[in-house]
Amino acid sequence: MLSLRHIIFPILLLIAGMAKGESYTVYSVHGNVTEHTAEGNIPLCARDTHLTDESQIIIGKGGSLTLYLQESRELVSVNEYGRQRLATLVSRHRDKGGNTWRWVKSLVASLFSADTPENTHRKLLQSQGGSHRGDDEDKALLNAFAGFCHYGVSDRKAAVTFRLINDNGSAITAPFDFDGLASAEVTNSTDQYMFVNIVAVSGQDRQLLLPVDPDADNNCCAHLCIPPRSTVNMSELSFFPSLLPRDATLVLVASPVEVNFTILCSPGVHYDSSRHDSQACFFAL
């Protein structure tokens, strides 16, 4: 017969586990996302680990916050406009965009392993272009990009699209005549997290519009990650479209895995029509 001690102890452990809150790590932030505190509204940044279930989060229009939940080991993105308790936001969004632990683990490792990028999923990003590691995923992306640019060939439907908007959120219809700052509003219609960049293609010249590596010590693409089934304003990565060549075509490149986007600026891009192994999709303005 079980003693009272053997009955009560498991119950106490269960209660303690239920009382323990989730631990959060900020994976990426798009747009205006802040934490409401007694000292005022504090902007959130990638790698922040101080948030709790009771944190009050304020998300601006078009903003998005992606979090790594350490207890359940999953990524969750929230984008509800206004101020909400973090645990409430997470509970309403954690069923969107399922992901496996192996996939999430590689992204989190990439986020925190700037000093050892060779041990991460995507190897080392070369933020200034030039040489690259030549991973199969990168080569496949470059080949698919060449097919899209030169021949309009794409193996996948453009389930990720974008438009350029101004500070008021209005569409910019003539970007090369627009003198102000523009930002990309990206719509991800897939059930996956997608890493994106925009390439300005003018003849043989190609230029990335979104910085691959805004932090010199950061070798990951977290700031280019768009949550599933969402529309995000990447206002933190604004640029002047009037400075681009007037004949440029703006091509959105979206990939479900982290890739070295700088490879798209490599010279001498050639299309191999026998190769169909890229997971990327493209959309051009």
Tab-separated table of C-alpha atoms in Angstrom:
chain	number	residue	atom	x	y	z
A	1	MET	CA	0.000	0.000	0.000
A	2	LEU	CA	1.339	3.419	-0.986
A	3	SER	CA	2.291	5.749	1.840
A	4	LEU	CA	0.940	9.282	2.021
A	5	ARG	CA	4.457	10.560	1.232
A	6	HIS	CA	4.548	8.628	-2.061
A	7	ILE	CA	1.212	10.156	-3.068
A	8	ILE	CA	1.850	13.749	-2.047
A	9	PHE	CA	5.381	14.079	-3.485
A	10	PRO	CA	4.401	13.487	-7.157
A	11	ILE	CA	1.473	15.896	-6.719
A	12	LEU	CA	3.796	18.592	-5.393
A	13	LEU	CA	6.145	18.060	-8.338
A	14	LEU	CA	3.220	18.404	-10.747
A	15	ILE	CA	2.065	21.620	-9.096
A	16	ALA	CA	5.595	23.025	-9.171
A	17	GLY	CA	5.892	22.229	-12.866
A	18	MET	CA	2.565	23.904	-13.599
A	19	ALA	CA	3.582	26.981	-11.633
A	20	LYS	CA	6.842	27.348	-13.520
A	21	GLY	CA	6.477	29.885	-16.288
A	22	GLU	CA	7.820	29.621	-19.808
A	23	SER	CA	11.320	30.937	-20.564
A	24	TYR	CA	11.514	33.131	-23.658
A	25	THR	CA	14.331	34.126	-26.005
A	26	VAL	CA	13.674	36.760	-28.664
A	27	TYR	CA	14.573	35.268	-32.045
A	28	SER	CA	13.600	38.163	-34.327
A	29	VAL	CA	11.716	41.477	-34.278
A	30	HIS	CA	10.110	43.269	-37.215
A	31	GLY	CA	8.637	46.748	-37.050
A	32	ASN	CA	7.761	48.521	-33.812
A	33	VAL	CA	7.664	45.993	-30.957
A	34	THR	CA	8.264	47.098	-27.366
A	35	GLU	CA	7.882	45.926	-23.776
A	36	HIS	CA	5.769	48.128	-21.499
A	37	THR	CA	7.630	48.670	-18.208
A	38	ALA	CA	7.563	51.084	-15.296
A	39	GLU	CA	10.415	52.963	-16.985
A	40	GLY	CA	8.495	53.281	-20.257
A	41	ASN	CA	8.247	51.301	-23.487
A	42	ILE	CA	11.527	49.483	-24.205
A	43	PRO	CA	12.284	48.177	-27.738
A	44	LEU	CA	12.875	44.424	-27.907
A	45	CYS	CA	15.969	43.013	-29.607
A	46	ALA	CA	17.107	39.605	-30.832
A	47	ARG	CA	18.713	37.491	-28.085
A	48	ASP	CA	16.761	39.201	-25.261
A	49	THR	CA	16.085	36.599	-22.558
A	50	HIS	CA	14.441	38.616	-19.782
A	51	LEU	CA	10.784	38.257	-20.832
A	52	THR	CA	8.302	36.363	-18.653
A	53	ASP	CA	4.695	35.212	-18.961
A	54	GLU	CA	3.585	38.486	-17.335
A	55	SER	CA	5.554	40.794	-19.647
A	56	GLN	CA	3.366	43.377	-21.371
A	57	ILE	CA	4.145	43.436	-25.094
A	58	ILE	CA	3.129	46.249	-27.453
A	59	ILE	CA	3.106	45.421	-31.170
A	60	GLY	CA	2.727	48.219	-33.684
A	61	LYS	CA	0.849	47.909	-36.963
A	62	GLY	CA	2.672	45.466	-39.230
A	63	GLY	CA	5.015	44.433	-36.425
A	64	SER	CA	5.989	40.886	-35.538
A	65	LEU	CA	7.796	39.178	-32.650
A	66	THR	CA	9.240	35.662	-32.948
A	67	LEU	CA	10.187	33.889	-29.733
A	68	TYR	CA	11.973	30.696	-28.824
A	69	LEU	CA	10.140	28.897	-26.016
A	70	GLN	CA	12.821	27.079	-24.040
A	71	GLU	CA	10.539	24.769	-22.039
A	72	SER	CA	8.565	23.479	-25.039
A	73	ARG	CA	11.463	23.988	-27.476
A	74	GLU	CA	9.520	25.651	-30.273
A	75	LEU	CA	9.329	28.922	-32.185
A	76	VAL	CA	6.190	31.035	-31.872
A	77	SER	CA	5.446	34.280	-33.691
A	78	VAL	CA	2.952	36.891	-32.502
A	79	ASN	CA	1.726	39.894	-34.468
A	80	GLU	CA	-1.480	41.110	-32.794
A	81	TYR	CA	-1.689	44.882	-32.841
A	82	GLY	CA	-1.790	46.557	-29.422
A	83	ARG	CA	-0.749	45.692	-25.877
A	84	GLN	CA	-1.102	42.182	-24.465
A	85	ARG	CA	0.257	39.903	-21.740
A	86	LEU	CA	2.955	37.757	-23.367
A	87	ALA	CA	1.595	34.398	-22.205
A	88	THR	CA	-1.822	35.311	-23.625
A	89	LEU	CA	-0.312	36.227	-26.986
A	90	VAL	CA	1.697	33.019	-27.147
A	91	SER	CA	-1.242	30.795	-26.241
A	92	ARG	CA	-3.241	32.205	-29.162
A	93	HIS	CA	-0.469	31.782	-31.736
A	94	ARG	CA	1.528	28.674	-30.839
A	95	ASP	CA	-0.532	26.443	-33.157
A	96	LYS	CA	0.534	28.449	-36.234
A	97	GLY	CA	3.429	27.099	-38.282
A	98	GLY	CA	4.475	23.793	-36.795
A	99	ASN	CA	8.178	23.090	-36.565
A	100	THR	CA	10.400	20.233	-35.501
A	101	TRP	CA	12.919	20.436	-32.681
A	102	ARG	CA	15.831	19.612	-34.971
A	103	TRP	CA	14.917	22.533	-37.266
A	104	VAL	CA	14.397	24.954	-34.373
A	105	LYS	CA	17.564	23.821	-32.613
A	106	SER	CA	19.693	24.717	-35.640
A	107	LEU	CA	18.201	28.205	-35.843
A	108	VAL	CA	18.700	28.920	-32.160
A	109	ALA	CA	22.278	27.604	-32.373
A	110	SER	CA	22.872	29.958	-35.295
A	111	LEU	CA	21.480	32.879	-33.313
A	112	PHE	CA	23.788	32.353	-30.335
A	113	SER	CA	26.923	30.944	-31.991
A	114	ALA	CA	28.392	33.983	-33.715
A	115	ASP	CA	31.870	32.955	-32.563
A	116	THR	CA	31.563	29.425	-33.984
A	117	PRO	CA	29.397	29.772	-37.094
A	118	GLU	CA	30.985	26.719	-38.665
A	119	ASN	CA	29.003	24.619	-36.168
A	120	THR	CA	25.625	26.067	-37.142
A	121	HIS	CA	23.127	24.888	-39.721
A	122	ARG	CA	24.073	27.349	-42.425
A	123	LYS	CA	27.826	27.803	-42.039
A	124	LEU	CA	29.419	31.226	-42.209
A	125	LEU	CA	27.688	34.169	-43.905
A	126	GLN	CA	29.974	36.466	-45.833
A	127	SER	CA	28.221	39.788	-45.279
A	128	GLN	CA	30.467	41.692	-47.656
A	129	GLY	CA	30.064	39.284	-50.585
A	130	GLY	CA	33.157	37.736	-52.119
A	131	SER	CA	33.973	34.157	-51.237
A	132	HIS	CA	31.473	31.776	-49.709
A	133	ARG	CA	31.369	28.202	-48.447
A	134	GLY	CA	29.552	26.834	-51.513
A	135	ASP	CA	27.020	24.696	-49.616
A	136	ASP	CA	24.653	22.641	-51.773
A	137	GLU	CA	21.706	24.744	-50.641
A	138	ASP	CA	23.493	27.926	-51.692
A	139	LYS	CA	24.422	26.508	-55.110
A	140	ALA	CA	20.871	25.287	-55.651
A	141	LEU	CA	19.540	28.721	-54.731
A	142	LEU	CA	21.912	30.465	-57.134
A	143	ASN	CA	20.914	28.156	-59.973
A	144	ALA	CA	17.188	28.648	-59.332
A	145	PHE	CA	17.704	32.421	-59.137
A	146	ALA	CA	19.475	32.379	-62.510
A	147	GLY	CA	16.574	30.485	-64.041
A	148	PHE	CA	14.070	32.983	-62.704
A	149	CYS	CA	16.018	36.081	-63.753
A	150	HIS	CA	17.101	34.954	-67.212
A	151	TYR	CA	14.210	32.758	-68.327
A	152	GLY	CA	11.323	33.381	-65.922
A	153	VAL	CA	11.610	29.753	-64.804
A	154	SER	CA	10.575	28.863	-61.247
A	155	ASP	CA	9.898	25.419	-59.801
A	156	ARG	CA	7.629	26.791	-57.091
A	157	LYS	CA	4.653	29.132	-56.940
A	158	ALA	CA	5.361	32.528	-55.397
A	159	ALA	CA	3.724	31.928	-52.034
A	160	VAL	CA	5.808	34.764	-50.562
A	161	THR	CA	5.240	38.233	-52.053
A	162	PHE	CA	6.063	41.827	-51.185
A	163	ARG	CA	5.325	45.462	-51.917
A	164	LEU	CA	7.129	48.670	-51.027
A	165	ILE	CA	5.407	51.040	-48.612
A	166	ASN	CA	6.136	54.458	-47.124
A	167	ASP	CA	6.122	55.548	-43.479
A	168	ASN	CA	2.313	55.790	-43.543
A	169	GLY	CA	1.891	52.240	-44.797
A	170	SER	CA	0.768	53.293	-48.287
A	171	ALA	CA	2.002	51.443	-51.356
A	172	ILE	CA	4.764	53.069	-53.395
A	173	THR	CA	3.759	52.669	-57.050
A	174	ALA	CA	6.791	54.396	-58.607
A	175	PRO	CA	9.687	53.435	-56.315
A	176	PHE	CA	12.489	54.911	-58.438
A	177	ASP	CA	10.820	58.342	-58.309
A	178	PHE	CA	10.154	58.138	-54.565
A	179	ASP	CA	12.624	60.314	-52.620
A	180	GLY	CA	11.867	59.048	-49.114
A	181	LEU	CA	12.612	55.882	-47.190
A	182	ALA	CA	10.765	52.742	-48.252
A	183	SER	CA	10.318	49.445	-46.467
A	184	ALA	CA	9.307	46.016	-47.689
A	185	GLU	CA	5.955	44.652	-46.571
A	186	VAL	CA	6.320	40.894	-46.986
A	187	THR	CA	3.424	38.432	-47.050
A	188	ASN	CA	4.244	34.808	-46.257
A	189	SER	CA	1.302	32.608	-47.278
A	190	THR	CA	3.066	29.354	-46.412
A	191	ASP	CA	2.973	27.300	-43.216
A	192	GLN	CA	6.741	27.672	-42.803
A	193	TYR	CA	9.128	30.290	-41.518
A	194	MET	CA	10.755	31.853	-44.593
A	195	PHE	CA	14.063	33.703	-44.866
A	196	VAL	CA	13.863	36.523	-47.392
A	197	ASN	CA	15.920	39.127	-49.183
A	198	ILE	CA	15.359	41.462	-52.121
A	199	VAL	CA	17.773	41.662	-55.029
A	200	ALA	CA	17.906	44.689	-57.359
A	201	VAL	CA	18.796	43.234	-60.762
A	202	SER	CA	20.049	45.659	-63.422
A	203	GLY	CA	21.703	43.948	-66.391
A	204	GLN	CA	24.643	41.991	-64.994
A	205	ASP	CA	24.632	43.979	-61.742
A	206	ARG	CA	22.884	42.624	-58.643
A	207	GLN	CA	22.540	44.281	-55.246
A	208	LEU	CA	21.025	43.009	-51.993
A	209	LEU	CA	18.617	45.559	-50.525
A	210	LEU	CA	18.357	43.981	-47.059
A	211	PRO	CA	21.625	43.701	-45.098
A	212	VAL	CA	22.645	40.126	-44.449
A	213	ASP	CA	24.637	40.979	-41.363
A	214	PRO	CA	23.654	44.251	-39.630
A	215	ASP	CA	25.568	43.210	-36.512
A	216	ALA	CA	29.253	42.586	-37.186
A	217	ASP	CA	29.243	39.769	-34.614
A	218	ASN	CA	26.040	38.149	-35.857
A	219	ASN	CA	26.312	35.386	-38.443
A	220	CYS	CA	22.644	34.413	-38.710
A	221	CYS	CA	19.592	35.428	-40.725
A	222	ALA	CA	17.132	35.876	-37.837
A	223	HIS	CA	16.352	39.455	-38.890
A	224	LEU	CA	15.304	38.167	-42.338
A	225	CYS	CA	12.922	35.480	-41.012
A	226	ILE	CA	9.202	35.960	-41.823
A	227	PRO	CA	6.649	34.033	-39.711
A	228	PRO	CA	4.191	31.664	-41.390
A	229	ARG	CA	0.821	32.956	-42.613
A	230	SER	CA	1.625	36.577	-41.834
A	231	THR	CA	2.244	39.997	-43.367
A	232	VAL	CA	5.208	41.836	-41.860
A	233	ASN	CA	6.483	45.379	-42.373
A	234	MET	CA	10.296	45.249	-42.325
A	235	SER	CA	10.520	48.932	-41.371
A	236	GLU	CA	13.722	48.353	-39.396
A	237	LEU	CA	15.468	47.651	-42.731
A	238	SER	CA	14.299	50.699	-44.709
A	239	PHE	CA	16.166	51.925	-47.812
A	240	PHE	CA	16.051	54.653	-50.484
A	241	PRO	CA	14.691	53.129	-53.727
A	242	SER	CA	15.517	56.312	-55.664
A	243	LEU	CA	19.226	55.430	-55.305
A	244	LEU	CA	18.762	52.213	-57.306
A	245	PRO	CA	19.264	51.982	-61.098
A	246	ARG	CA	16.059	53.060	-62.827
A	247	ASP	CA	15.973	49.912	-64.949
A	248	ALA	CA	16.343	47.575	-61.958
A	249	THR	CA	13.950	44.719	-61.314
A	250	LEU	CA	13.324	44.021	-57.638
A	251	VAL	CA	13.236	40.277	-56.967
A	252	LEU	CA	12.137	38.832	-53.637
A	253	VAL	CA	13.960	35.597	-52.791
A	254	ALA	CA	12.391	33.394	-50.114
A	255	SER	CA	13.829	30.182	-48.660
A	256	PRO	CA	12.583	27.890	-45.858
A	257	VAL	CA	16.205	27.290	-44.795
A	258	GLU	CA	18.949	29.751	-43.928
A	259	VAL	CA	21.075	30.442	-46.978
A	260	ASN	CA	23.934	32.732	-47.903
A	261	PHE	CA	22.023	35.419	-49.804
A	262	THR	CA	25.251	37.130	-50.854
A	263	ILE	CA	25.825	34.279	-53.304
A	264	LEU	CA	23.123	35.882	-55.460
A	265	CYS	CA	25.584	38.690	-56.250
A	266	SER	CA	28.201	36.271	-57.609
A	267	PRO	CA	29.507	37.071	-61.113
A	268	GLY	CA	28.788	34.797	-64.048
A	269	VAL	CA	25.450	33.281	-63.036
A	270	HIS	CA	24.456	30.351	-65.303
A	271	TYR	CA	21.271	28.287	-65.273
A	272	ASP	CA	21.387	24.479	-65.266
A	273	SER	CA	17.926	23.353	-66.422
A	274	SER	CA	18.586	19.776	-65.244
A	275	ARG	CA	18.813	20.850	-61.614
A	276	HIS	CA	15.615	21.210	-59.555
A	277	ASP	CA	16.743	20.947	-55.939
A	278	SER	CA	16.168	24.460	-54.585
A	279	GLN	CA	13.419	25.068	-52.044
A	280	ALA	CA	13.335	28.802	-52.802
A	281	CYS	CA	10.540	30.776	-54.426
A	282	PHE	CA	10.729	34.179	-56.175
A	283	PHE	CA	8.533	37.199	-56.749
A	284	ALA	CA	9.385	40.277	-58.841
A	285	LEU	CA	7.999	43.811	-58.859
